[in-house]
Every structure is written in C-alpha cells, then in structure tokens.
C-alpha cells in the first residue's frame, strides 16, 4: 500500500515537473479563448435569441416557416459535437484567421457551437417575461426597440445572466477539448505535456486551474443573478 501511495505522489504531486512559465501561457490562452469567444457569443446570442422570440411571438404561416428555418440552423450548430464541428469548419477557420492552430483558430468553432445554445436560453428568458408588462409598455406608446431595451431585457436580466454563466462554463470545457487538436491553452497542455508524455502532475494542475476558473465564473454569475433578481 505504501508503494502505491508513493507512486501516486510521484505521478500526480511532483510539482517540480511543472513549468510555471508554460502553465501561465496556457492559462492566458484559455482565458483569451473564453473571453473573446463569450463577447462574440453574447452579442450573437442576444440577436439570434431576439430574432427567434420576435418571429415566434406573432403566429403566421410565413413567420412559422422562417422560425422553423432559423430554429433548424440553430439546432444543427448547437447539437453537433464540438470536436466534430471544429474539424468540419477547418477551411472556414483557415480562411478567416489564416491558421488552424493556436488559440485564435479555436474562436470560430467556439462561437458557432456556443452562440446557438445561448440564443435558445435568451429566447426562453424573453418568453418568460410577463405579457402584462409588455402590454403595458405598448399601451404607453413604447415602440419596438424601446420595449426591448427598457422592458424586455431588464425584466429578463437574471435569466440572461444565468444563461450566460452556464454558457461560459460550457465554453471553458470546449476550450479544453479544442486544446487536444492544437488550439493551445490548459487543455492542450494537459493532453500533450501531461497525458502523452506521462507527466500527470501537469494534467492534475491544469485540471485544478480549470476547476478554479469554473468556480469563479459560476460564483460571479450566481451573485449577479441574485443581485438583478427583483423578486
């Protein structure tokens, strides 16, 4: 038993095998991919979610067809496994950013995977807004954009923040998977330096850092959700 314990310590807790500079670069790449992607996802998700909500709000044959098309496209990108999606769009990624390696090259796949997911959460959040509040805004003469900015978004803000938190946590997991095929970051470090070279301490440390980032994101998201909830 003592030998097994010693083996575990040597494999997972031998921190002399961890290069601080390399680990810092991996953390930086992971944060870069997550932050840049989520800014784009926030904008695209809100717009796509608003489009789905607006089309689905008023029933007509043309709107139903349009809603079905947008919904199908959204579901395709949302349901395709991230690793497969990243490989499928390699020509698009190369044309857009000029390379298929590095943190920047992972952003198109991250956005295409997460934006439709967040858009669905946005649509659900908008649908949960009390119709009486919207009718009151219409009665007071608010136009479409005023209703969105001053009523719809503020009333659904807790759900929007909660959905953004869930999406960001998923995004961090996607960056780890992207690292396995050359995107860099903690996922790449854990796979290439850790698993493939038998340096399990690197994998262990990278995993702990990813968990810490997730806990911070979740904690901040929960705090903001409670802070904006008027109930």
Coordinates of N, CA and C in Angstrom, one line a residue, residues 33 37 40-41 77-78 80-90 92-94 96-97 99-100 102-116 171 174-175 177-178 181 183:
X33 N -9.3 32.6 -25.2 CA -10.3 32.0 -25.9 C -11.7 32.1 -25.3
X37 N -14.4 34.7 -27.2 CA -15.5 34.0 -27.7 C -16.8 34.4 -27.0
X40 N -18.3 37.7 -28.2 CA -19.0 37.5 -29.5 C -20.3 36.7 -29.3
X41 N -20.2 35.6 -28.5 CA -21.4 34.8 -28.2 C -22.5 35.6 -27.6
X77 N -26.0 23.6 -35.4 CA -24.7 24.0 -34.8 C -24.7 23.7 -33.3
X78 N -25.9 23.8 -32.6 CA -25.9 23.6 -31.2 C -25.7 22.1 -30.9
X80 N -24.2 19.7 -32.9 CA -23.0 19.0 -33.4 C -21.9 18.9 -32.4
X81 N -21.4 17.8 -32.1 CA -20.3 17.7 -31.1 C -19.2 18.6 -31.4
X82 N -18.6 19.3 -30.4 CA -17.7 20.4 -30.7 C -16.4 19.9 -31.4
X83 N -15.9 18.8 -31.1 CA -14.7 18.3 -31.8 C -15.0 18.1 -33.3
X84 N -16.1 17.5 -33.6 CA -16.5 17.3 -35.0 C -16.7 18.7 -35.7
X85 N -17.4 19.6 -35.0 CA -17.6 20.9 -35.6 C -16.3 21.6 -35.9
X86 N -15.4 21.5 -35.0 CA -14.1 22.2 -35.2 C -13.3 21.6 -36.4
X87 N -13.4 20.3 -36.6 CA -12.8 19.7 -37.8 C -13.5 20.1 -39.0
X88 N -14.9 20.1 -39.0 CA -15.7 20.4 -40.2 C -15.4 21.8 -40.7
X89 N -15.2 22.8 -39.9 CA -15.0 24.1 -40.3 C -13.6 24.6 -40.5
X90 N -12.7 23.6 -40.6 CA -11.3 23.9 -40.8 C -11.0 24.8 -42.0
X92 N -13.1 27.0 -43.3 CA -13.6 28.3 -42.9 C -12.7 29.0 -41.9
X93 N -12.1 28.3 -40.9 CA -11.2 28.8 -39.9 C -10.0 29.3 -40.6
X94 N -9.4 28.5 -41.5 CA -8.2 28.9 -42.2 C -8.4 30.2 -43.0
X96 N -10.6 32.5 -42.4 CA -10.9 33.6 -41.6 C -9.7 34.2 -40.8
X97 N -9.0 33.3 -40.2 CA -7.9 33.7 -39.3 C -6.5 33.4 -39.8
X99 N -5.0 30.5 -40.1 CA -4.3 29.3 -39.5 C -5.4 28.4 -38.8
X100 N -5.0 27.1 -38.6 CA -5.9 26.2 -37.9 C -5.3 25.8 -36.5
X102 N -3.5 27.2 -32.7 CA -3.4 28.3 -31.7 C -4.8 28.7 -31.2
X103 N -4.7 29.6 -30.2 CA -5.9 30.0 -29.5 C -6.9 30.7 -30.4
X104 N -6.4 31.6 -31.3 CA -7.2 32.4 -32.2 C -8.0 31.5 -33.2
X105 N -7.4 30.4 -33.6 CA -8.0 29.5 -34.5 C -9.2 28.7 -33.9
X106 N -9.3 28.7 -32.6 CA -10.4 27.9 -32.0 C -11.6 28.8 -31.8
X107 N -11.5 30.1 -32.0 CA -12.6 31.0 -31.7 C -13.8 30.8 -32.6
X108 N -13.6 30.6 -34.0 CA -14.8 30.4 -34.8 C -15.6 29.2 -34.4
X109 N -15.0 28.1 -34.1 CA -15.7 26.9 -33.7 C -16.4 27.1 -32.3
X110 N -15.7 27.8 -31.4 CA -16.3 28.1 -30.1 C -17.5 28.9 -30.2
X111 N -17.5 29.9 -31.1 CA -18.6 30.8 -31.3 C -19.8 30.1 -31.9
X112 N -19.5 29.3 -33.0 CA -20.5 28.6 -33.7 C -21.2 27.6 -32.8
X113 N -20.5 27.0 -31.9 CA -21.0 26.0 -31.0 C -21.8 26.6 -29.9
X114 N -21.4 27.7 -29.3 CA -22.0 28.3 -28.1 C -23.1 29.3 -28.4
X115 N -23.0 30.0 -29.5 CA -23.9 31.1 -29.8 C -25.4 30.6 -30.0
X116 N -25.6 29.5 -30.7 CA -27.0 29.0 -30.8 C -27.5 28.5 -29.5
X171 N -18.3 26.8 -22.3 CA -17.2 27.3 -23.2 C -15.8 26.9 -22.6
X174 N -15.2 23.5 -23.7 CA -14.9 23.5 -25.1 C -13.4 23.9 -25.4
X175 N -12.9 24.9 -24.7 CA -11.5 25.3 -24.9 C -10.6 24.2 -24.5
X177 N -11.3 20.9 -24.8 CA -11.3 20.0 -25.9 C -10.6 20.5 -27.1
X178 N -10.7 21.8 -27.4 CA -10.0 22.4 -28.5 C -8.5 22.3 -28.4
X181 N -6.6 19.4 -30.1 CA -6.3 19.4 -31.6 C -5.6 20.6 -32.0
X183 N -5.3 23.9 -30.3 CA -5.7 25.2 -30.0 C -4.9 25.9 -28.9

